[in-house]
PDB file of C-alpha atoms in Angstrom:
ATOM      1  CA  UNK A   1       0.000   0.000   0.000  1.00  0.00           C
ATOM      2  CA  UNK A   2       2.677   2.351   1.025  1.00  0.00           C
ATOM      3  CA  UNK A   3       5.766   2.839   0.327  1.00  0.00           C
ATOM      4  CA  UNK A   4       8.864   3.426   2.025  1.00  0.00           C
ATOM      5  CA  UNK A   5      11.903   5.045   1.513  1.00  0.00           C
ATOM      6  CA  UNK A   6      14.200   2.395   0.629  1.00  0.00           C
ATOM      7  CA  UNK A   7      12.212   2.197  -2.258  1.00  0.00           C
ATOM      8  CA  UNK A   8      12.162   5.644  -3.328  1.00  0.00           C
ATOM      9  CA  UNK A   9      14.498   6.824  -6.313  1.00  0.00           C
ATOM     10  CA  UNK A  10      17.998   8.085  -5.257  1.00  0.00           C
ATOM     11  CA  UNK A  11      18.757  11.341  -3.928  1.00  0.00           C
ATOM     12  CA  UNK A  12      20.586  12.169  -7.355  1.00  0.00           C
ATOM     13  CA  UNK A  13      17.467  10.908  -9.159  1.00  0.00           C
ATOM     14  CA  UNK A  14      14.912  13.169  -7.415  1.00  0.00           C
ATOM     15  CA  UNK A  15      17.549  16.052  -7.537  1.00  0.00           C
ATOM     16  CA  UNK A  16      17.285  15.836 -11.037  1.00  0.00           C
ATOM     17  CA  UNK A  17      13.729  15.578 -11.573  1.00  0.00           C
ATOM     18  CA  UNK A  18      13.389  18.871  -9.472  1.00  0.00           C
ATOM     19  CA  UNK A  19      15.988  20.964 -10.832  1.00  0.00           C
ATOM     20  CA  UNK A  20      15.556  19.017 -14.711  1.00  0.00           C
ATOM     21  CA  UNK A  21      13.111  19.288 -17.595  1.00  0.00           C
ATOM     22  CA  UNK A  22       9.948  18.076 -15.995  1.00  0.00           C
ATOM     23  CA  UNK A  23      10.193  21.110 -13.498  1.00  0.00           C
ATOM     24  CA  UNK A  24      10.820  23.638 -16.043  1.00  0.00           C
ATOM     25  CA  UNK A  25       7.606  22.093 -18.070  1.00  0.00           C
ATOM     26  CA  UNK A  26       5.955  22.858 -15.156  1.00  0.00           C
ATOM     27  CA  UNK A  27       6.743  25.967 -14.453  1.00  0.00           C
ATOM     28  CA  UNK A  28       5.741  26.943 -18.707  1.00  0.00           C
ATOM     29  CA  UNK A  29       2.911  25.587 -17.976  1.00  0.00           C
ATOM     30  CA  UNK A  30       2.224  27.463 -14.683  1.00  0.00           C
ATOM     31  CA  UNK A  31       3.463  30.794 -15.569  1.00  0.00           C
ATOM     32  CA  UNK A  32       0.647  31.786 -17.309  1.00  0.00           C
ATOM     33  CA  UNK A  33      -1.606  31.031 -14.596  1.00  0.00           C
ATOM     34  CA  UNK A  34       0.084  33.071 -12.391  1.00  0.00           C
ATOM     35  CA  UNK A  35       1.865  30.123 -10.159  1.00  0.00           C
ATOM     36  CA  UNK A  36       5.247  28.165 -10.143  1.00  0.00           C
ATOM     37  CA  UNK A  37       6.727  25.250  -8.469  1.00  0.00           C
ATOM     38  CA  UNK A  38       7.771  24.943  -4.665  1.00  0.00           C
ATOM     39  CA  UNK A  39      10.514  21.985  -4.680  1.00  0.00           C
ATOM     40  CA  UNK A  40      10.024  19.502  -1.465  1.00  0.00           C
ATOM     41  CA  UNK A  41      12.538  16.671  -0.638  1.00  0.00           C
ATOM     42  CA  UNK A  42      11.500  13.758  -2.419  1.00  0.00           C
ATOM     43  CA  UNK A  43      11.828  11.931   1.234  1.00  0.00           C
ATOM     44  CA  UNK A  44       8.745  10.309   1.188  1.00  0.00           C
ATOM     45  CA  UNK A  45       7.404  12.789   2.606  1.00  0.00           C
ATOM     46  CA  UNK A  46       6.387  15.017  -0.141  1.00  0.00           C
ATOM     47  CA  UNK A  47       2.657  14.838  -0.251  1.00  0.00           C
ATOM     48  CA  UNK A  48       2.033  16.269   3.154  1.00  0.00           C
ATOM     49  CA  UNK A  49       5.512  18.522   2.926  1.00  0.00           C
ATOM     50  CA  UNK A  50       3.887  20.083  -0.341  1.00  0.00           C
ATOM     51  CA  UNK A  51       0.894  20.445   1.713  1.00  0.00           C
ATOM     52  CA  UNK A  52       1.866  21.924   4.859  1.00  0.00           C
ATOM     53  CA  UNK A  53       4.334  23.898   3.389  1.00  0.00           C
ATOM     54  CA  UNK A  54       1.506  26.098   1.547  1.00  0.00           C
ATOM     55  CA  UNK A  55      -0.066  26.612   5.088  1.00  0.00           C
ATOM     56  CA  UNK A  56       2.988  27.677   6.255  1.00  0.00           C
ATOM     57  CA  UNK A  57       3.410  30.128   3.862  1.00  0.00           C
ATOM     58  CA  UNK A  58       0.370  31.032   2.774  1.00  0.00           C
ATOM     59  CA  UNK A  59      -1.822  30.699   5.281  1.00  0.00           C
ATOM     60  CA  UNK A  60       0.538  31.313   8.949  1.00  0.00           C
ATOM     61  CA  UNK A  61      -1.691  33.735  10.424  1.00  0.00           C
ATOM     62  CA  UNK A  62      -4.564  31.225  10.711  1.00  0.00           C
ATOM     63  CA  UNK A  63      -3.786  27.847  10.007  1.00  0.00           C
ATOM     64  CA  UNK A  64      -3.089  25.898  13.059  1.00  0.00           C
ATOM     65  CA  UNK A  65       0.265  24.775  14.006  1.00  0.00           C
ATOM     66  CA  UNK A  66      -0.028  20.951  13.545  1.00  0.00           C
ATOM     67  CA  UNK A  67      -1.079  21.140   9.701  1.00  0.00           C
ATOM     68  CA  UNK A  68       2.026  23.465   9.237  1.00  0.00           C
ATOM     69  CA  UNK A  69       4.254  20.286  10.335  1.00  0.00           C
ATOM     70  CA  UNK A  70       4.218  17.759   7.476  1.00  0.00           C
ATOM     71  CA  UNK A  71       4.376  15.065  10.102  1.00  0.00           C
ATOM     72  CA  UNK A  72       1.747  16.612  12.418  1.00  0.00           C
ATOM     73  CA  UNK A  73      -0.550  16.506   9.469  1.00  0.00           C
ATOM     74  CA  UNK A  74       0.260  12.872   8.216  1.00  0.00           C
ATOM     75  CA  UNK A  75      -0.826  12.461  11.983  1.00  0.00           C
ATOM     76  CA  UNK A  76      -4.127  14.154  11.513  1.00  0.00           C
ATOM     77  CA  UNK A  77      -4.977  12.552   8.220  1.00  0.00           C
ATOM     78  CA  UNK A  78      -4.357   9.195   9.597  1.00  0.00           C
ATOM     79  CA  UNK A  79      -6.606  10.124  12.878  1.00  0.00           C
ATOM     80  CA  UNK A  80      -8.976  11.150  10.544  1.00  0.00           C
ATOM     81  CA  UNK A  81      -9.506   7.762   8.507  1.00  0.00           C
ATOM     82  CA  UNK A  82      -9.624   6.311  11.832  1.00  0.00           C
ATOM     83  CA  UNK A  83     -12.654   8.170  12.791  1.00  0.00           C
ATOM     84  CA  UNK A  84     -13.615   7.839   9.214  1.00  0.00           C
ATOM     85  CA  UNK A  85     -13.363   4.135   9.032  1.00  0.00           C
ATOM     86  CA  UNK A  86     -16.700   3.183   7.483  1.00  0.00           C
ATOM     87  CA  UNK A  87     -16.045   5.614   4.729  1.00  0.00           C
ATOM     88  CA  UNK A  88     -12.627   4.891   3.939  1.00  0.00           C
ATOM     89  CA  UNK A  89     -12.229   0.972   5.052  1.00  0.00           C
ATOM     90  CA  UNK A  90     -14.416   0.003   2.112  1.00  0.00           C
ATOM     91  CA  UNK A  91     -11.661   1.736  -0.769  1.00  0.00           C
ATOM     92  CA  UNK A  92      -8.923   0.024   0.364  1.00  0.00           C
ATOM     93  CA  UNK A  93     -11.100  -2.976  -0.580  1.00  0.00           C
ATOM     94  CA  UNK A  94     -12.078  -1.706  -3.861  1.00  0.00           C
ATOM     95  CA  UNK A  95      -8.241  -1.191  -4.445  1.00  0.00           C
ATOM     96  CA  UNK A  96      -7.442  -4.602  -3.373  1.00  0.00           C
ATOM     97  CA  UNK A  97      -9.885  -6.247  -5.695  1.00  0.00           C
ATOM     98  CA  UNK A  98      -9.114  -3.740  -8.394  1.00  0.00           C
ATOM     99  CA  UNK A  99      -4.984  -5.459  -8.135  1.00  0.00           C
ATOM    100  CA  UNK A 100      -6.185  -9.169  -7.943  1.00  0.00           C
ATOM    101  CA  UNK A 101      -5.886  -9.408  -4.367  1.00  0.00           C
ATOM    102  CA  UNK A 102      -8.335 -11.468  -2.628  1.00  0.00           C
ATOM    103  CA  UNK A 103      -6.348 -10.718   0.938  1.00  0.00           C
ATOM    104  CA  UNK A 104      -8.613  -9.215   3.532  1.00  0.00           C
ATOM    105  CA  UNK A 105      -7.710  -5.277   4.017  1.00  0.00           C
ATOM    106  CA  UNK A 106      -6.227  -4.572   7.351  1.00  0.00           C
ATOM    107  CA  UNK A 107      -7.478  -1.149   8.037  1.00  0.00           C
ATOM    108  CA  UNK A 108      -5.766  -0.625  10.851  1.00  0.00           C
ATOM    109  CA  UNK A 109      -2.030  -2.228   9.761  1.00  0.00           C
ATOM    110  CA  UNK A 110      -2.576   0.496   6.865  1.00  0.00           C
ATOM    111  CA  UNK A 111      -3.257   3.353   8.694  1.00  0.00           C
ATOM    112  CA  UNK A 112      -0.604   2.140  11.455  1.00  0.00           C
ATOM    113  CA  UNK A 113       2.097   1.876   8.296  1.00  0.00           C
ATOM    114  CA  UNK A 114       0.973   5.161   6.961  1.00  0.00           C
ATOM    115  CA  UNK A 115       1.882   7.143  10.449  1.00  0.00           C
ATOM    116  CA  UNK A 116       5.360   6.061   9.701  1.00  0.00           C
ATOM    117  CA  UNK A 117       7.872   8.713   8.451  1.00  0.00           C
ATOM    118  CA  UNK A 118       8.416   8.435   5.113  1.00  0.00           C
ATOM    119  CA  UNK A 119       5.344   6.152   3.851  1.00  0.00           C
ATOM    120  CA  UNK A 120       4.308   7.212   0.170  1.00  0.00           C
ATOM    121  CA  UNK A 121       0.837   8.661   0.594  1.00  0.00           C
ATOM    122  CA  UNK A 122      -2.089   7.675  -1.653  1.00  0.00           C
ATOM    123  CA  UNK A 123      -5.440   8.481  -3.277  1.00  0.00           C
ATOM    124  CA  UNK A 124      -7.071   8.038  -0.165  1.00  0.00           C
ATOM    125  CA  UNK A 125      -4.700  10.014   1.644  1.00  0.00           C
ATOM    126  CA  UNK A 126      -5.019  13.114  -0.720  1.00  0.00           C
ATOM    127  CA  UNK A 127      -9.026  12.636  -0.532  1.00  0.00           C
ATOM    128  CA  UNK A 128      -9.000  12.211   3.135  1.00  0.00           C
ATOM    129  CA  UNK A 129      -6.634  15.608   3.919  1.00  0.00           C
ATOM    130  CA  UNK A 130      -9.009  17.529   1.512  1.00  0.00           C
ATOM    131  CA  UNK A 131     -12.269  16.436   3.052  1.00  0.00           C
ATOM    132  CA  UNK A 132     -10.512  16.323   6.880  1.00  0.00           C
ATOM    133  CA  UNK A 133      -9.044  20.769   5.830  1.00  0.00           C
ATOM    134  CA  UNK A 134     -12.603  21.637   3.690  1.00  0.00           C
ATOM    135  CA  UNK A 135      -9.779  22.182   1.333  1.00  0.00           C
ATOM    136  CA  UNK A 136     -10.345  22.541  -2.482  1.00  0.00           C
ATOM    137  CA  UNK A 137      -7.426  20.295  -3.934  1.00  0.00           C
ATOM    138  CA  UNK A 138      -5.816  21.339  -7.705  1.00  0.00           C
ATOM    139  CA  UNK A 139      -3.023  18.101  -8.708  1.00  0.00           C
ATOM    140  CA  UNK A 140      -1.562  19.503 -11.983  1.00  0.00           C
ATOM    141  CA  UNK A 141       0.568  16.886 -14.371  1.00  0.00           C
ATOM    142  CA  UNK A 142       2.876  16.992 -17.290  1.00  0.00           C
ATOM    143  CA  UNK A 143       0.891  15.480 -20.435  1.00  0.00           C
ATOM    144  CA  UNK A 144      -1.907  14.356 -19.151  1.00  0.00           C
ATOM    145  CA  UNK A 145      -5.430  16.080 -17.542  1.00  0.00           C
ATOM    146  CA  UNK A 146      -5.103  17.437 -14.485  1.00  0.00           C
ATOM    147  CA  UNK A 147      -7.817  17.151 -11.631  1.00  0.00           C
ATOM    148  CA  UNK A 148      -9.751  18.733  -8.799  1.00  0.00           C
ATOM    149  CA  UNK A 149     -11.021  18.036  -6.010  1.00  0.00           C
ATOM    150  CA  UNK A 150     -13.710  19.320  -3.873  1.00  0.00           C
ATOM    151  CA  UNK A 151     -16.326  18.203  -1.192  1.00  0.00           C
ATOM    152  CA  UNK A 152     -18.938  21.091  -1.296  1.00  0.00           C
ATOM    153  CA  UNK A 153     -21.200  22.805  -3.527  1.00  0.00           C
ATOM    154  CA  UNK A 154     -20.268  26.088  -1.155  1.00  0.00           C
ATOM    155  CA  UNK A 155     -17.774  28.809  -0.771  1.00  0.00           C
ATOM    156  CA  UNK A 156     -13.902  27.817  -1.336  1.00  0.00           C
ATOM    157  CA  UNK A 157     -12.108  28.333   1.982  1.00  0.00           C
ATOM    158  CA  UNK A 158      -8.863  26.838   1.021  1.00  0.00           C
ATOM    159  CA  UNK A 159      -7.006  25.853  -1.889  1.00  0.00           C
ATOM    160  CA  UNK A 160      -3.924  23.389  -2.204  1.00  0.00           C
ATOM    161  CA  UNK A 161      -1.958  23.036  -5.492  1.00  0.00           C
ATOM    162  CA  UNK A 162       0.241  20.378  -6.151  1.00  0.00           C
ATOM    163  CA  UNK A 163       2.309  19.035  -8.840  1.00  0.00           C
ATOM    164  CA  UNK A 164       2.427  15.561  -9.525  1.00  0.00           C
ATOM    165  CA  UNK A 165       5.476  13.684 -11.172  1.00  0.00           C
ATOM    166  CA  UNK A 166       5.293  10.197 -12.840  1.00  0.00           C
ATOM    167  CA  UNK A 167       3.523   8.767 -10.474  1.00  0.00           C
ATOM    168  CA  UNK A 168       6.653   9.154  -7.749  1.00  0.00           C
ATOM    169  CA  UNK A 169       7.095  12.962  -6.436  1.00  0.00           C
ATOM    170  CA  UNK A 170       4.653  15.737  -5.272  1.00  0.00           C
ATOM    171  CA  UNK A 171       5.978  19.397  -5.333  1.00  0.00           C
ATOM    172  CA  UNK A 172       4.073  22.652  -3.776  1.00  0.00           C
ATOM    173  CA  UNK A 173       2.527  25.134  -6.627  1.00  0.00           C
ATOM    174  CA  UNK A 174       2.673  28.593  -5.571  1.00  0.00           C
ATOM    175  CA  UNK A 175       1.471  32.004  -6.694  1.00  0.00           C
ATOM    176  CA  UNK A 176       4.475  33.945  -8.505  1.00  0.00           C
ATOM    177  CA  UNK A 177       3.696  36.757  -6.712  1.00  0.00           C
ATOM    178  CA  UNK A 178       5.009  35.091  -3.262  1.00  0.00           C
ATOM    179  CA  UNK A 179       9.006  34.714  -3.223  1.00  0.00           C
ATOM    180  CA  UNK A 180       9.850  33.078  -0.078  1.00  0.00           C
ATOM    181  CA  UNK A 181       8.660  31.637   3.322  1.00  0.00           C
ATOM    182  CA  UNK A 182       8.955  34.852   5.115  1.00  0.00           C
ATOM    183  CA  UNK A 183       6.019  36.463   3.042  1.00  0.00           C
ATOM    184  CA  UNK A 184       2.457  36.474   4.515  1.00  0.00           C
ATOM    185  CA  UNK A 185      -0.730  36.448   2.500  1.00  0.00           C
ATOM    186  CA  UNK A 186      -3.870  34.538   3.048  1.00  0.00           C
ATOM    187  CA  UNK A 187      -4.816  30.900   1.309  1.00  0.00           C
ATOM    188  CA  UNK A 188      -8.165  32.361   0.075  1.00  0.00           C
ATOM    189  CA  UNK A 189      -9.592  32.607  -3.148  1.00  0.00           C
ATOM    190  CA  UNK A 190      -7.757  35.806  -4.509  1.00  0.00           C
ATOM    191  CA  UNK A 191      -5.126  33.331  -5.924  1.00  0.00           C
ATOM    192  CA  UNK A 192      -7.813  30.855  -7.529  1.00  0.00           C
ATOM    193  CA  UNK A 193      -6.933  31.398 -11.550  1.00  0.00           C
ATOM    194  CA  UNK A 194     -10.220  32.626 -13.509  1.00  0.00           C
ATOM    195  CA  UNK A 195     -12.224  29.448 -15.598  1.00  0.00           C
ATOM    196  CA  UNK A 196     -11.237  31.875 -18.565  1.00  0.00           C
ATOM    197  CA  UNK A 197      -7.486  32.479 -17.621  1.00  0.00           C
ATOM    198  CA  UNK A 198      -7.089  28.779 -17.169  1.00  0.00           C
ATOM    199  CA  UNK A 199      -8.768  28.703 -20.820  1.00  0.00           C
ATOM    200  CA  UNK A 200      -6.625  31.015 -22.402  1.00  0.00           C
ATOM    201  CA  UNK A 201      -3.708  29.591 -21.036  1.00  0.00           C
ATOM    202  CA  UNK A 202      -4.839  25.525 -22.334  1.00  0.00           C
ATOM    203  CA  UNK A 203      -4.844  27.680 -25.951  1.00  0.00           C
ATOM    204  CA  UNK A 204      -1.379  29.152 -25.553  1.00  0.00           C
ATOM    205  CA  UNK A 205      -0.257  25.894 -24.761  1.00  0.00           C
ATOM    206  CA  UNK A 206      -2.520  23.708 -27.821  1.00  0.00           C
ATOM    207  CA  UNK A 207      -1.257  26.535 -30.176  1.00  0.00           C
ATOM    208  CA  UNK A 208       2.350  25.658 -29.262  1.00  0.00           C
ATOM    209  CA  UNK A 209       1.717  22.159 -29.879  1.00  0.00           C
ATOM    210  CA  UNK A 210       1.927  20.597 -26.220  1.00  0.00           C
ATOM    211  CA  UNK A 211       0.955  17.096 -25.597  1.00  0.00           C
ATOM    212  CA  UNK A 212      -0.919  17.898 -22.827  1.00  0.00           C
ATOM    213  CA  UNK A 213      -4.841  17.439 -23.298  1.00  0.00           C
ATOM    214  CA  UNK A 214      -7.551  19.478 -21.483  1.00  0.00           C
ATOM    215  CA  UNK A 215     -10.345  17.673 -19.643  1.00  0.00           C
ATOM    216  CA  UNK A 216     -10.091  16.670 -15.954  1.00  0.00           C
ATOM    217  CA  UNK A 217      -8.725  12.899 -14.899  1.00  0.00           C
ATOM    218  CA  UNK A 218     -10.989  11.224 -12.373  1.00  0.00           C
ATOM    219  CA  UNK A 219      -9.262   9.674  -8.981  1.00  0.00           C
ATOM    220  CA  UNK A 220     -10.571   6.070  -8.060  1.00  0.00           C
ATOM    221  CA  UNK A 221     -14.073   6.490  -6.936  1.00  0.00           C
ATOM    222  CA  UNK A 222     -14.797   6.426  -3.325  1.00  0.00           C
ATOM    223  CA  UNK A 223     -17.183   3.731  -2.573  1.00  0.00           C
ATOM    224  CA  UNK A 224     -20.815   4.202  -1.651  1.00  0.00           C
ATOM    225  CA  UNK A 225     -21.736   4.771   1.876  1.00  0.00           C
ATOM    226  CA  UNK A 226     -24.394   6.345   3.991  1.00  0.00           C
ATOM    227  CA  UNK A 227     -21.587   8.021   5.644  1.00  0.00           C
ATOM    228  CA  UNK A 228     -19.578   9.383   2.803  1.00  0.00           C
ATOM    229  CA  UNK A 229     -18.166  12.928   2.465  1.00  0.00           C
ATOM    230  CA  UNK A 230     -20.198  14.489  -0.936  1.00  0.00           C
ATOM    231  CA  UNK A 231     -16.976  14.043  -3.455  1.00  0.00           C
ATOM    232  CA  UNK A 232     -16.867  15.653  -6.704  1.00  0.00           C
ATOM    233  CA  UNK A 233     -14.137  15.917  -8.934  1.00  0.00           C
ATOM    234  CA  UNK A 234     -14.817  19.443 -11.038  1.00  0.00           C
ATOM    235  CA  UNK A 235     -12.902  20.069 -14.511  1.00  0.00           C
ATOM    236  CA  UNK A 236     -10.405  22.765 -14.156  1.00  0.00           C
TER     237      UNK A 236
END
């Protein structure tokens, strides 16, 4: 399910991939948008780093301490499929059966493995921190759709960006207009790129021949249940 660090690329491997060509595609492809990349160690960490590292900067004069700690958070993600069991137990199963593995899911070895330092995180990880923050979720990727994620019809309080790479790395996505940790702004929706900027900026791109297609690309579905958070995935 998760995975650890031994199994991670190497340190000159993930070095590369943040300071190579797949980073500068991402930041073309941001710039108009009005965002770049944040690098985070690729230490197995870098889901929740990426993610606490935006309420850090972004957000310092009102998030709470323990979701500015990547480790703190992986903490309150995991606490919060515990509580969430009977929405979340029943994915892992869908997972399982969607590899060819008849095993019975261990819930709680999964979540137990996933408090460990340096445990990849998942799909239900990313679902769970959005639902467990309110937090509307944008995962951008090199040739391929990217994807949203929200759980309300209402008002966007928060909004995380991340970039994804080859299935391995996740990197923070930041507004250009914010240059280092020390500066202070607030994780509302001022920064939330227009449906027509986002538009114009798919047409740059098409015109200049990139690979990359519009549309959205759909996570696993979470499974039915009475108690289920109200996921939608939204095209960007």
């Amino acid at each position: 399910m998760g995975r650890r660090r031994r199994d991670l690329p190497s340190k000159e491997s993930r070095r590369a991939n943040r300071a190579g060509p797949a980073a500068r595609q991402f930041n073309r492809l941001l710039a108009p948008l009005g965002m770049r990349l944040l690098p985070v160690p690729g230490d197995g960490n870098c889901f929740f780093r990426a993610c606490a590292v935006q309420f850090q900067i972004l957000g310092r004069n009102h998030a709470p301490r323990d979701i500015c700690d990547h480790m703190k958070l992986r903490q309150r993600v995991c606490d919060y499929l515990c509580e969430n069991r009977k929405v979340y137990a029943p994915y892992l199963e869908a997972e399982a059966l969607g590899t060819g593995c008849n095993a019975v899911v261990d819930f709680d070895g999964y979540v137990k493995k996933m408090r460990v330092d340096g445990v990849w995180a998942g799909h239900l990880e990313v679902h769970a921190l959005s639902a467990m923050l309110e937090s509307e979720m944008i995962i951008y990727l090199l040739d391929a759709p990217s994807y949203r994620i929200r759980h309300s019809d209402g008002p966007v309080q928060r909004v995380l960006r991340l970039a994804y790479y080859e299935n391995q790395h996740y990197d923070a996505v930041l507004p250009t207009d914010i240059q280092h940790p020390g500066a202070s702004t607030d994780m509302a929706t001022s920064h939330v790129p227009s449906s027509s900027r986002i538009r114009d900026a798919r047409s740059r791109k098409s015109r200049r021949g990139s690979a990359r297609s519009p549309g959205m690309r759909s996570l696993p579905s979470m499974p039915s249940s009475s108690h289920e958070t109200d996921l939608r995935l939204v095209e960007l």
